[in-house]
C-alpha cells in the first residue's frame, strides 16, 4: 500500500480502452470488482466510474511479484494497474490488460456489508445504510448520471428561454401555505422553519421586476408519509414568470419535459440500458383532462370520488390505468387549491391551476397566481390564515405586482419517470424519510 499518489495518474477510463489500442500501455485506476484465481491464471475485474476492464495475469507471462500481489487482492480494494492492451473476445469491451505494474492504493476491509457486484441482492434499507457501496453499482450510479443530465438540461432550458436563476432562503419565518407540514428549527432566540417551497419568494421576484425566474433547490416537508413517492427533503425545479398565465407556463413545462427526455435519451444510453428502461420521448401537446371529467373517469374505474375532493391514492391509480404517459389536470375547484391561485374570471369556483401527471404520479403543480392585493388578503383569510403572518409577502403586492404564473416540478419524481425506478428513495443519494436521517 502507498501513502500518496506521487506521479501515479490514470491514463484511461475503462470505457476508453478499445481493441484499436491493441499493444499500447495504459494505466487504469479503480476498485477490485471481482477476482478469479484459477491457479495458473488470475483474472481481476477492475471497476471505475464508467465500467469494467479485465486484468488477465497468466503466471507464465508476468513477473511473479505482480502475480503474488494480484493473488492477495481483496474485493473492493482500490488499485492502480499499468498494463498492455490485448484484444480478447471473452473480456468486457473486447479488451484485457496484461499487467506490468500493480499498486494497491487502499485496501478494503472484509467482509463487505454489501456486495457491489449484485451477486447478492440487498433490501433497500441495507442498501441505503451502506449507500457509498451501493452507489458503486453501475445500475445505481447510472440513476445519478441521469439525474445530473436532468438538472443540467432543466437549467439549460431556462437559460435558453431567458430566465434568471435565483436562490431564495431556506430558513424562513413562516409557512408558505400555512399548513402544519414544516420542520421547526431554533434560529437564535426565535423559532424558524425549513422552507417547504420557494413559492412566496419567487412571486416577490415578479414584483421585483425579474419577469422570468427559476430555482432548483431543496424543499423540506414535515409530512409523516411513508410512500414510494414522498420524501421529507426533495429537490424542486421551480419557475415563475410575469405577464403570462397558466396556459403559457404549461407550454414551458411541456417543452422542458420533452427537452429533458431527449437529452437523457441522447446522453445516457448505457445508463438506461443498465436500468433496463426503455425511455419513450413524449410527443408535444400533452392531453388535458378537466377536473370534472376526471371525477367521472375515476368513478368509471370503480373508485369513489366526489366533485371537490383532491385525488386520493386510489384515484391517482385509477387515472394511471386510464392515461399512458404525461397529461395535465386542469379546471380544479378553487376550494382545494392554495390561496395564491387565481380563480377563473367568469367562474370563480374554478381555479386557474393545473397539475402535471405521469400516469399515477403527480409531477408538478402550477397556476396563474393572484396578483391583486385585496383578493389575496381575502383568500388568505378564507383559508383560515392570518394575513399578518404574510406581511412582507403581501407588501410586494401593494406597489405594482404584475400578473404572473408558475409551477414547481419534483425533480426526484421526474427522475423516477425517466429512469423507471419505482421507489423515490432510489433517486436520492441520501434520502430523508420518516425513519431515516442517516447516512
Ligand atoms: P402530493 O399530493 O403528491 O403529496 P403535493 O401536491 O403536496 O404532492 P406540491 O406542493 O404541489 O406537492 O409540490 C410540487 C411538486 O413537488 C409535486 O408535484 C411533486 O412533484 C414534488 N413534491 C412535493 N412534495 C414532495 C415530497 N414530499 N417528496 C417528493 N416530491 C415532492
Ligand atoms: Mg401539488
Tab-separated table of C-alpha atoms and ligand atoms in Angstrom:
chain	number	residue	atom	x	y	z
A	1	UNK	CA	0.000	0.000	0.000
A	2	UNK	CA	1.240	3.548	-0.685
A	3	UNK	CA	0.734	6.753	1.237
A	4	UNK	CA	0.334	9.249	-1.550
A	5	UNK	CA	-0.293	9.134	-5.265
A	6	UNK	CA	3.073	10.711	-6.221
A	7	UNK	CA	3.201	10.621	-10.013
A	8	UNK	CA	0.653	7.857	-10.495
A	9	UNK	CA	-2.118	9.082	-12.795
A	10	UNK	CA	-4.866	7.314	-14.676
A	11	UNK	CA	-4.293	7.432	-18.433
A	12	UNK	CA	-7.664	5.976	-19.461
A	13	UNK	CA	-11.090	5.177	-18.097
A	14	UNK	CA	-12.163	1.581	-18.763
A	15	UNK	CA	-14.599	2.592	-21.471
A	16	UNK	CA	-11.886	4.465	-23.376
A	17	UNK	CA	-9.880	1.274	-23.836
A	18	UNK	CA	-10.848	-0.244	-27.172
A	19	UNK	CA	-9.402	-3.000	-29.395
A	20	UNK	CA	-7.924	-0.289	-31.634
A	21	UNK	CA	-5.429	0.460	-28.845
A	22	UNK	CA	-4.071	-3.115	-29.033
A	23	UNK	CA	-0.455	-3.264	-27.855
A	24	UNK	CA	-0.458	0.121	-26.085
A	25	UNK	CA	0.379	0.549	-22.424
A	26	UNK	CA	-2.197	2.273	-20.210
A	27	UNK	CA	-2.793	2.924	-16.531
A	28	UNK	CA	-6.248	2.341	-15.064
A	29	UNK	CA	-7.414	3.060	-11.538
A	30	UNK	CA	-10.428	1.849	-9.654
A	31	UNK	CA	-11.862	-0.862	-7.436
A	32	UNK	CA	-11.328	-4.621	-7.420
A	33	UNK	CA	-14.737	-5.712	-8.633
A	34	UNK	CA	-14.050	-9.411	-8.864
A	35	UNK	CA	-11.069	-11.789	-8.562
A	36	UNK	CA	-10.942	-15.215	-10.163
A	37	UNK	CA	-7.887	-17.238	-9.245
A	38	UNK	CA	-7.575	-20.332	-11.445
A	39	UNK	CA	-4.132	-21.272	-10.160
A	40	UNK	CA	-2.032	-20.675	-13.237
A	41	UNK	CA	-4.013	-17.629	-14.291
A	42	UNK	CA	-5.697	-14.843	-12.336
A	43	UNK	CA	-8.458	-12.639	-13.683
A	44	UNK	CA	-9.211	-9.366	-11.952
A	45	UNK	CA	-12.093	-7.161	-12.983
A	46	UNK	CA	-11.258	-3.554	-12.234
A	47	UNK	CA	-14.221	-1.230	-11.985
A	48	UNK	CA	-14.050	2.520	-12.441
A	49	UNK	CA	-16.751	5.165	-12.710
A	50	UNK	CA	-17.541	4.219	-16.271
A	51	UNK	CA	-17.386	0.433	-16.332
A	52	UNK	CA	-15.200	-2.645	-16.087
A	53	UNK	CA	-11.866	-3.724	-17.530
A	54	UNK	CA	-10.386	-7.191	-17.204
A	55	UNK	CA	-6.835	-7.651	-15.992
A	56	UNK	CA	-5.561	-11.037	-17.138
A	57	UNK	CA	-2.480	-12.467	-15.468
A	58	UNK	CA	-1.132	-15.804	-16.693
A	59	UNK	CA	1.650	-16.824	-14.294
A	60	UNK	CA	3.931	-17.751	-17.167
A	61	UNK	CA	3.750	-14.378	-18.856
A	62	UNK	CA	4.089	-11.912	-15.987
A	63	UNK	CA	6.538	-11.278	-13.155
A	64	UNK	CA	5.971	-13.471	-10.136
A	65	UNK	CA	5.876	-10.411	-7.846
A	66	UNK	CA	2.883	-8.994	-9.690
A	67	UNK	CA	1.216	-12.379	-9.746
A	68	UNK	CA	1.525	-12.655	-5.969
A	69	UNK	CA	0.167	-9.103	-5.485
A	70	UNK	CA	-2.881	-9.991	-7.546
A	71	UNK	CA	-3.395	-13.202	-5.627
A	72	UNK	CA	-3.555	-11.251	-2.339
A	73	UNK	CA	-6.060	-8.678	-3.644
A	74	UNK	CA	-9.232	-8.123	-1.694
A	75	UNK	CA	-12.613	-7.260	-3.114
A	76	UNK	CA	-13.266	-3.515	-3.362
A	77	UNK	CA	-9.667	-2.512	-2.633
A	78	UNK	CA	-8.542	0.495	-4.653
A	79	UNK	CA	-5.840	-0.306	-7.158
A	80	UNK	CA	-3.811	1.172	-9.967
A	81	UNK	CA	-2.802	-1.156	-12.788
A	82	UNK	CA	-0.410	-0.408	-15.589
A	83	UNK	CA	-0.784	-2.908	-18.366
A	84	UNK	CA	-0.534	-3.745	-22.014
A	85	UNK	CA	-3.744	-3.842	-24.008
A	86	UNK	CA	-4.631	-7.102	-25.684
A	87	UNK	CA	-7.627	-7.856	-27.817
A	88	UNK	CA	-9.821	-10.514	-26.256
A	89	UNK	CA	-13.230	-11.632	-27.366
A	90	UNK	CA	-14.027	-13.014	-23.925
A	91	UNK	CA	-13.478	-9.813	-21.897
A	92	UNK	CA	-15.759	-6.783	-21.474
A	93	UNK	CA	-15.353	-4.324	-24.388
A	94	UNK	CA	-13.252	-6.938	-26.217
A	95	UNK	CA	-10.013	-5.997	-24.447
A	96	UNK	CA	-7.947	-7.093	-21.492
A	97	UNK	CA	-4.816	-5.806	-19.772
A	98	UNK	CA	-1.639	-7.788	-19.258
A	99	UNK	CA	-0.345	-6.219	-16.019
A	100	UNK	CA	3.181	-4.837	-15.839
A	101	UNK	CA	2.734	-2.909	-12.593
A	102	UNK	CA	0.179	-3.027	-9.795
A	103	UNK	CA	-0.165	-0.629	-6.884
A	104	UNK	CA	-2.616	-1.088	-4.053
A	105	UNK	CA	-3.833	2.415	-3.213
A	106	UNK	CA	-6.064	1.370	-0.353
A	107	UNK	CA	-7.173	-1.953	0.983
A	108	UNK	CA	-10.810	-2.700	1.688
A	109	UNK	CA	-11.925	-4.236	4.958
A	110	UNK	CA	-13.623	-7.642	4.721
A	111	UNK	CA	-16.333	-8.879	4.806
A	112	UNK	CA	-18.232	-6.208	2.875
A	113	UNK	CA	-21.541	-5.017	4.342
A	114	UNK	CA	-22.931	-5.031	0.799
A	115	UNK	CA	-21.865	-6.666	-2.440
A	116	UNK	CA	-21.424	-4.121	-5.250
A	117	UNK	CA	-21.326	-6.884	-7.853
A	118	UNK	CA	-25.002	-7.508	-7.102
A	119	UNK	CA	-24.475	-11.268	-6.897
A	120	UNK	CA	-26.365	-10.999	-3.632
A	121	UNK	CA	-29.395	-8.713	-3.865
A	122	UNK	CA	-29.939	-6.467	-0.856
A	123	UNK	CA	-33.055	-4.826	0.536
A	124	UNK	CA	-33.397	-1.075	0.084
A	125	UNK	CA	-32.717	-0.380	3.790
A	126	UNK	CA	-29.472	-2.373	3.791
A	127	UNK	CA	-28.504	-0.633	0.581
A	128	UNK	CA	-29.178	2.829	1.987
A	129	UNK	CA	-27.294	2.022	5.202
A	130	UNK	CA	-24.170	1.351	3.099
A	131	UNK	CA	-25.039	3.801	0.384
A	132	UNK	CA	-21.428	4.554	-0.609
A	133	UNK	CA	-21.034	0.868	-1.543
A	134	UNK	CA	-24.474	0.657	-3.095
A	135	UNK	CA	-23.627	3.643	-5.305
A	136	UNK	CA	-20.666	1.732	-6.727
A	137	UNK	CA	-23.126	-0.478	-8.609
A	138	UNK	CA	-23.291	0.538	-12.251
A	139	UNK	CA	-27.109	0.474	-12.383
A	140	UNK	CA	-27.374	2.535	-9.206
A	141	UNK	CA	-24.832	5.200	-10.091
A	142	UNK	CA	-26.454	5.391	-13.525
A	143	UNK	CA	-29.527	6.909	-11.855
A	144	UNK	CA	-27.396	9.803	-10.654
A	145	UNK	CA	-25.705	10.310	-14.002
A	146	UNK	CA	-29.223	10.593	-15.421
A	147	UNK	CA	-30.308	12.937	-12.625
A	148	UNK	CA	-27.309	15.126	-13.344
A	149	UNK	CA	-28.353	15.325	-17.007
A	150	UNK	CA	-31.943	16.112	-15.945
A	151	UNK	CA	-30.891	19.012	-13.712
A	152	UNK	CA	-28.446	20.368	-16.289
A	153	UNK	CA	-30.964	20.067	-19.053
A	154	UNK	CA	-33.581	21.936	-16.996
A	155	UNK	CA	-31.089	24.676	-16.227
A	156	UNK	CA	-30.118	24.978	-19.897
A	157	UNK	CA	-33.774	25.107	-20.871
A	158	UNK	CA	-34.395	28.083	-18.615
A	159	UNK	CA	-31.236	29.912	-19.659
A	160	UNK	CA	-32.084	29.414	-23.346
A	161	UNK	CA	-35.514	30.890	-22.633
A	162	UNK	CA	-34.115	33.980	-20.951
A	163	UNK	CA	-34.889	33.077	-17.334
A	164	UNK	CA	-32.803	34.363	-14.428
A	165	UNK	CA	-31.581	31.814	-11.905
A	166	UNK	CA	-32.360	32.782	-8.306
A	167	UNK	CA	-31.602	31.441	-4.840
A	168	UNK	CA	-34.239	32.033	-2.201
A	169	UNK	CA	-33.824	31.458	1.548
A	170	UNK	CA	-34.440	28.032	3.017
A	171	UNK	CA	-34.526	29.390	6.556
A	172	UNK	CA	-37.915	31.030	6.796
A	173	UNK	CA	-40.055	32.712	9.418
A	174	UNK	CA	-43.425	31.277	8.437
A	175	UNK	CA	-45.248	28.730	6.356
A	176	UNK	CA	-45.828	29.007	2.613
A	177	UNK	CA	-49.345	27.709	2.660
A	178	UNK	CA	-49.955	27.967	6.350
A	179	UNK	CA	-50.088	24.227	6.761
A	180	UNK	CA	-48.513	22.298	9.583
A	181	UNK	CA	-46.064	20.472	7.334
A	182	UNK	CA	-42.978	22.386	8.432
A	183	UNK	CA	-39.797	21.467	10.243
A	184	UNK	CA	-39.285	23.918	13.105
A	185	UNK	CA	-35.721	24.914	13.918
A	186	UNK	CA	-34.089	27.125	16.508
A	187	UNK	CA	-32.985	30.398	14.957
A	188	UNK	CA	-31.032	32.068	17.749
A	189	UNK	CA	-33.674	33.155	20.264
A	190	UNK	CA	-36.560	32.606	17.831
A	191	UNK	CA	-38.333	29.746	16.145
A	192	UNK	CA	-37.940	29.434	12.383
A	193	UNK	CA	-38.672	26.749	9.787
A	194	UNK	CA	-37.118	24.968	6.871
A	195	UNK	CA	-38.697	26.197	3.632
A	196	UNK	CA	-41.348	23.918	2.127
A	197	UNK	CA	-41.382	25.784	-1.211
A	198	UNK	CA	-39.856	28.892	-2.786
A	199	UNK	CA	-43.417	29.931	-3.745
A	200	UNK	CA	-43.720	33.214	-1.878
A	201	UNK	CA	-40.189	34.353	-2.726
A	202	UNK	CA	-40.403	33.586	-6.411
A	203	UNK	CA	-43.646	35.575	-6.538
A	204	UNK	CA	-41.935	38.501	-4.798
A	205	UNK	CA	-39.350	38.396	-7.579
A	206	UNK	CA	-42.162	39.215	-10.008
A	207	UNK	CA	-42.796	42.400	-8.060
A	208	UNK	CA	-39.028	42.972	-8.173
A	209	UNK	CA	-39.317	43.104	-11.962
A	210	UNK	CA	-37.286	39.978	-12.827
A	211	UNK	CA	-40.029	38.775	-15.221
A	212	UNK	CA	-38.790	35.185	-15.587
A	213	UNK	CA	-37.030	33.325	-12.780
A	214	UNK	CA	-36.176	29.755	-11.903
A	215	UNK	CA	-34.682	27.952	-8.948
A	216	UNK	CA	-33.502	24.386	-8.474
A	217	UNK	CA	-33.245	23.691	-4.774
A	218	UNK	CA	-34.193	21.649	-1.759
A	219	UNK	CA	-37.697	21.746	-0.273
A	220	UNK	CA	-38.481	20.371	3.171
A	221	UNK	CA	-41.810	18.824	4.125
A	222	UNK	CA	-42.541	17.518	7.579
A	223	UNK	CA	-45.285	15.196	6.367
A	224	UNK	CA	-45.420	11.793	8.006
A	225	UNK	CA	-45.667	9.998	4.689
A	226	UNK	CA	-44.429	6.513	4.218
A	227	UNK	CA	-44.899	6.082	0.489
A	228	UNK	CA	-42.749	5.305	-2.528
A	229	UNK	CA	-43.145	8.880	-3.836
A	230	UNK	CA	-42.718	11.158	-0.824
A	231	UNK	CA	-39.573	12.281	0.940
A	232	UNK	CA	-39.100	14.836	3.678
A	233	UNK	CA	-36.350	16.522	1.705
A	234	UNK	CA	-36.795	16.782	-2.054
A	235	UNK	CA	-35.500	18.820	-4.980
A	236	UNK	CA	-37.888	21.199	-6.651
A	237	UNK	CA	-37.439	22.756	-10.087
A	238	UNK	CA	-39.407	25.983	-9.767
A	239	UNK	CA	-40.255	28.732	-12.214
A	240	UNK	CA	-42.326	31.880	-12.136
A	241	UNK	CA	-42.996	34.313	-15.000
A	242	UNK	CA	-44.735	37.674	-15.293
A	243	UNK	CA	-47.231	38.872	-17.908
A	244	UNK	CA	-48.166	35.241	-18.580
A	245	UNK	CA	-50.974	32.904	-17.459
A	246	UNK	CA	-51.375	29.181	-16.681
A	247	UNK	CA	-51.553	28.202	-20.361
A	248	UNK	CA	-48.268	29.950	-21.157
A	249	UNK	CA	-46.422	28.271	-18.317
A	250	UNK	CA	-47.924	24.873	-19.126
A	251	UNK	CA	-46.353	25.273	-22.535
A	252	UNK	CA	-42.985	25.954	-20.897
A	253	UNK	CA	-43.446	22.894	-18.725
A	254	UNK	CA	-44.272	20.646	-21.644
A	255	UNK	CA	-41.283	21.917	-23.636
A	256	UNK	CA	-38.944	21.431	-20.702
A	257	UNK	CA	-40.111	17.848	-20.078
A	258	UNK	CA	-39.594	16.991	-23.764
A	259	UNK	CA	-36.156	18.604	-23.893
A	260	UNK	CA	-35.046	16.790	-20.724
A	261	UNK	CA	-36.315	13.466	-22.099
A	262	UNK	CA	-34.455	13.983	-25.382
A	263	UNK	CA	-31.248	14.910	-23.546
A	264	UNK	CA	-31.445	11.871	-21.253
A	265	UNK	CA	-32.129	9.522	-24.161
A	266	UNK	CA	-29.247	11.009	-26.122
A	267	UNK	CA	-26.633	11.185	-23.357
A	268	UNK	CA	-27.493	8.263	-21.092
A	269	UNK	CA	-27.913	5.280	-23.398
A	270	UNK	CA	-25.731	2.913	-21.378
A	271	UNK	CA	-27.252	4.032	-18.059
A	272	UNK	CA	-30.781	3.423	-19.380
A	273	UNK	CA	-29.647	0.016	-20.643
A	274	UNK	CA	-28.210	-0.878	-17.244
A	275	UNK	CA	-31.582	0.050	-15.720
A	276	UNK	CA	-33.382	-1.878	-18.475
A	277	UNK	CA	-35.536	1.174	-19.057
A	278	UNK	CA	-36.927	1.912	-22.471
A	279	UNK	CA	-37.403	5.672	-22.277
A	280	UNK	CA	-40.077	6.954	-24.639
A	281	UNK	CA	-39.784	10.584	-25.719
A	282	UNK	CA	-43.153	12.238	-25.036
A	283	UNK	CA	-44.795	13.913	-28.006
A	284	UNK	CA	-45.893	17.519	-27.970
A	285	UNK	CA	-49.238	18.650	-26.579
A	286	UNK	CA	-49.830	16.565	-23.501
A	287	UNK	CA	-53.520	15.671	-23.106
A	288	UNK	CA	-55.522	17.956	-20.805
A	289	UNK	CA	-58.104	16.368	-18.563
A	290	UNK	CA	-60.647	18.664	-16.986
A	291	UNK	CA	-61.105	18.002	-13.275
A	292	UNK	CA	-64.878	17.465	-13.686
A	293	UNK	CA	-64.244	14.804	-16.342
A	294	UNK	CA	-61.560	13.267	-14.185
A	295	UNK	CA	-64.095	12.710	-11.413
A	296	UNK	CA	-66.222	10.704	-13.883
A	297	UNK	CA	-63.202	8.816	-15.186
A	298	UNK	CA	-62.147	7.833	-11.673
A	299	UNK	CA	-65.678	6.700	-10.785
A	300	UNK	CA	-65.859	4.707	-14.024
A	301	UNK	CA	-62.952	2.653	-12.681
A	302	UNK	CA	-64.970	1.795	-9.585
A	303	UNK	CA	-63.123	4.259	-7.343
A	304	UNK	CA	-65.382	6.564	-5.369
A	305	UNK	CA	-64.561	10.261	-5.850
A	306	UNK	CA	-66.815	13.207	-5.250
A	307	UNK	CA	-66.523	16.558	-7.011
A	308	UNK	CA	-64.473	18.864	-4.776
A	309	UNK	CA	-62.122	16.216	-3.427
A	310	UNK	CA	-58.407	16.081	-4.024
A	311	UNK	CA	-57.119	12.945	-5.736
A	312	UNK	CA	-56.816	10.069	-3.304
A	313	UNK	CA	-54.133	7.469	-3.933
A	314	UNK	CA	-56.830	5.160	-5.318
A	315	UNK	CA	-57.981	7.918	-7.673
A	316	UNK	CA	-54.404	8.501	-8.863
A	317	UNK	CA	-54.047	4.786	-9.535
A	318	UNK	CA	-57.313	4.714	-11.476
A	319	UNK	CA	-56.051	7.597	-13.622
A	320	UNK	CA	-52.753	5.774	-14.069
A	321	UNK	CA	-54.647	2.906	-15.645
A	322	UNK	CA	-56.530	5.216	-17.986
A	323	UNK	CA	-53.690	7.517	-19.039
A	324	UNK	CA	-50.453	6.439	-20.629
A	325	UNK	CA	-47.699	8.988	-20.107
A	326	UNK	CA	-47.842	12.686	-19.254
A	327	UNK	CA	-51.126	14.618	-19.006
A	328	UNK	CA	-52.396	17.791	-17.375
A	329	UNK	CA	-55.288	18.082	-14.978
A	330	UNK	CA	-56.947	21.491	-15.380
A	331	UNK	CA	-60.040	23.210	-14.074
A	332	UNK	CA	-59.523	22.304	-10.412
A	333	UNK	CA	-62.080	23.561	-7.893
A	334	UNK	CA	-60.743	26.761	-6.325
A	335	UNK	CA	-61.528	25.477	-2.855
A	336	UNK	CA	-58.884	22.752	-2.816
A	337	UNK	CA	-56.097	24.893	-4.246
A	338	UNK	CA	-53.800	27.205	-2.230
A	339	UNK	CA	-54.648	30.864	-1.520
A	340	UNK	CA	-52.214	32.224	-4.105
A	341	UNK	CA	-54.095	30.580	-7.005
A	342	UNK	CA	-56.229	32.875	-9.184
A	343	UNK	CA	-59.853	31.855	-9.806
A	344	UNK	CA	-61.424	31.998	-13.284
A	345	UNK	CA	-62.950	35.431	-14.035
A	346	UNK	CA	-66.369	34.097	-15.078
A	347	UNK	CA	-66.488	31.037	-12.791
A	348	UNK	CA	-64.678	31.920	-9.584
A	349	UNK	CA	-65.406	28.471	-8.143
A	350	UNK	CA	-62.983	27.084	-10.744
A	351	UNK	CA	-59.293	27.827	-10.327
A	352	UNK	CA	-56.636	28.622	-12.898
A	353	UNK	CA	-54.491	25.806	-11.515
A	354	UNK	CA	-53.138	22.667	-13.106
A	355	UNK	CA	-51.216	19.553	-12.196
A	356	UNK	CA	-48.909	17.638	-14.470
A	357	UNK	CA	-49.201	13.895	-14.001
A	358	UNK	CA	-47.311	10.917	-15.331
A	359	UNK	CA	-49.708	8.009	-15.170
A	360	UNK	CA	-50.488	7.818	-11.420
A	361	UNK	CA	-47.730	10.140	-10.236
A	362	UNK	CA	-48.027	13.880	-9.666
A	363	UNK	CA	-45.001	15.571	-11.205
A	364	UNK	CA	-45.907	19.240	-10.945
A	365	UNK	CA	-48.430	21.753	-9.672
A	366	UNK	CA	-48.806	25.214	-11.123
A	367	UNK	CA	-51.226	28.072	-11.654
A	368	UNK	CA	-51.926	31.596	-12.642
A	369	UNK	CA	-51.369	33.469	-9.379
A	370	UNK	CA	-53.410	36.118	-7.668
A	371	UNK	CA	-51.714	39.471	-8.285
A	372	UNK	CA	-54.412	41.675	-6.704
A	373	UNK	CA	-53.684	42.602	-3.090
A	374	UNK	CA	-57.313	42.676	-1.895
A	375	UNK	CA	-58.184	39.312	-3.407
A	376	UNK	CA	-55.038	37.783	-1.978
A	377	UNK	CA	-55.837	39.010	1.551
A	378	UNK	CA	-59.377	37.661	1.179
A	379	UNK	CA	-58.170	34.262	0.006
A	380	UNK	CA	-55.655	34.055	2.839
A	381	UNK	CA	-58.475	34.729	5.323
A	382	UNK	CA	-60.784	32.251	3.549
A	383	UNK	CA	-58.209	29.548	4.217
A	384	UNK	CA	-58.340	30.421	7.910
A	385	UNK	CA	-54.884	32.010	7.858
A	386	UNK	CA	-53.787	35.317	9.329
A	387	UNK	CA	-52.678	37.935	6.759
A	388	UNK	CA	-50.378	39.433	9.399
A	389	UNK	CA	-48.079	36.429	9.157
A	390	UNK	CA	-47.733	37.194	5.437
A	391	UNK	CA	-46.942	40.894	5.902
A	392	UNK	CA	-43.661	41.047	3.963
A	393	UNK	CA	-45.049	38.888	1.160
A	394	UNK	CA	-48.232	40.956	0.910
A	395	UNK	CA	-46.277	44.220	0.736
A	396	UNK	CA	-44.886	43.115	-2.632
A	397	UNK	CA	-48.465	43.144	-3.966
A	398	UNK	CA	-49.248	46.723	-2.934
A	399	UNK	CA	-46.723	48.527	-5.088
A	400	UNK	CA	-47.109	47.164	-8.585
A	401	UNK	CA	-47.270	43.383	-8.825
A	402	UNK	CA	-47.647	42.218	-12.445
A	403	UNK	CA	-49.963	39.329	-13.414
A	404	UNK	CA	-47.922	36.144	-13.278
A	405	UNK	CA	-47.929	32.349	-13.277
A	406	UNK	CA	-45.583	29.492	-12.436
A	407	UNK	CA	-45.040	25.903	-11.393
A	408	UNK	CA	-42.837	23.567	-9.391
A	409	UNK	CA	-41.642	20.168	-10.596
A	410	UNK	CA	-40.424	17.487	-8.212
A	411	UNK	CA	-37.002	16.645	-9.665
A	412	UNK	CA	-36.815	13.331	-7.807
A	413	UNK	CA	-40.209	12.254	-9.105
A	414	UNK	CA	-39.223	13.271	-12.625
A	415	UNK	CA	-36.093	11.151	-12.189
A	416	UNK	CA	-38.324	8.204	-11.219
A	417	UNK	CA	-40.194	8.591	-14.503
A	418	UNK	CA	-37.097	8.933	-16.665
A	419	UNK	CA	-35.191	6.059	-15.029
A	420	UNK	CA	-38.174	3.777	-14.480
A	421	UNK	CA	-37.443	3.191	-10.785
A	422	UNK	CA	-40.445	2.672	-8.528
A	423	UNK	CA	-39.154	3.997	-5.213
A	424	UNK	CA	-38.270	7.697	-4.896
A	425	UNK	CA	-35.504	6.732	-2.420
A	426	UNK	CA	-33.608	5.268	-5.374
A	427	UNK	CA	-33.337	8.725	-6.949
A	428	UNK	CA	-31.767	10.485	-3.965
A	429	UNK	CA	-28.199	9.911	-2.798
A	430	UNK	CA	-29.028	10.071	0.885
A	431	UNK	CA	-32.818	10.096	1.201
A	432	UNK	CA	-34.632	11.572	4.180
A	433	UNK	CA	-37.859	9.903	5.167
A	434	UNK	CA	-39.910	9.433	8.311
A	435	UNK	CA	-37.421	6.922	9.699
A	436	UNK	CA	-34.150	7.837	8.041
A	437	UNK	CA	-31.818	10.702	8.942
A	438	UNK	CA	-28.506	8.909	8.304
A	439	UNK	CA	-26.291	8.484	6.431
B	1	LIG	P1	-48.577	15.141	-3.370
B	1	LIG	O1	-50.040	15.458	-3.491
B	1	LIG	O2	-48.125	14.078	-4.312
B	1	LIG	O3	-48.164	14.899	-1.946
B	1	LIG	P2	-48.220	17.976	-3.400
B	1	LIG	O4	-49.390	18.416	-4.197
B	1	LIG	O5	-48.288	18.067	-1.931
B	1	LIG	O6	-47.810	16.460	-3.826
B	1	LIG	P3	-46.826	20.321	-4.312
B	1	LIG	O7	-46.886	21.130	-3.070
B	1	LIG	O8	-47.795	20.607	-5.379
B	1	LIG	O9	-46.919	18.760	-3.899
B	1	LIG	O10	-45.312	20.356	-4.841
B	1	LIG	C1	-44.965	20.438	-6.209
B	1	LIG	C2	-44.241	19.176	-6.662
B	1	LIG	O11	-43.143	18.878	-5.797
B	1	LIG	C3	-45.095	17.933	-6.629
B	1	LIG	O12	-45.888	17.815	-7.787
B	1	LIG	C4	-44.066	16.831	-6.521
B	1	LIG	O13	-43.506	16.526	-7.791
B	1	LIG	C5	-42.982	17.476	-5.667
B	1	LIG	N1	-43.149	17.092	-4.265
B	1	LIG	C6	-43.970	17.633	-3.358
B	1	LIG	N2	-43.877	17.053	-2.165
B	1	LIG	C7	-42.939	16.091	-2.300
B	1	LIG	C8	-42.394	15.127	-1.403
B	1	LIG	N3	-42.774	15.055	-0.128
B	1	LIG	N4	-41.441	14.295	-1.891
B	1	LIG	C9	-41.039	14.384	-3.173
B	1	LIG	N5	-41.523	15.257	-4.062
B	1	LIG	C10	-42.471	16.111	-3.644
B	2	LIG	MG1	-49.482	19.500	-5.929
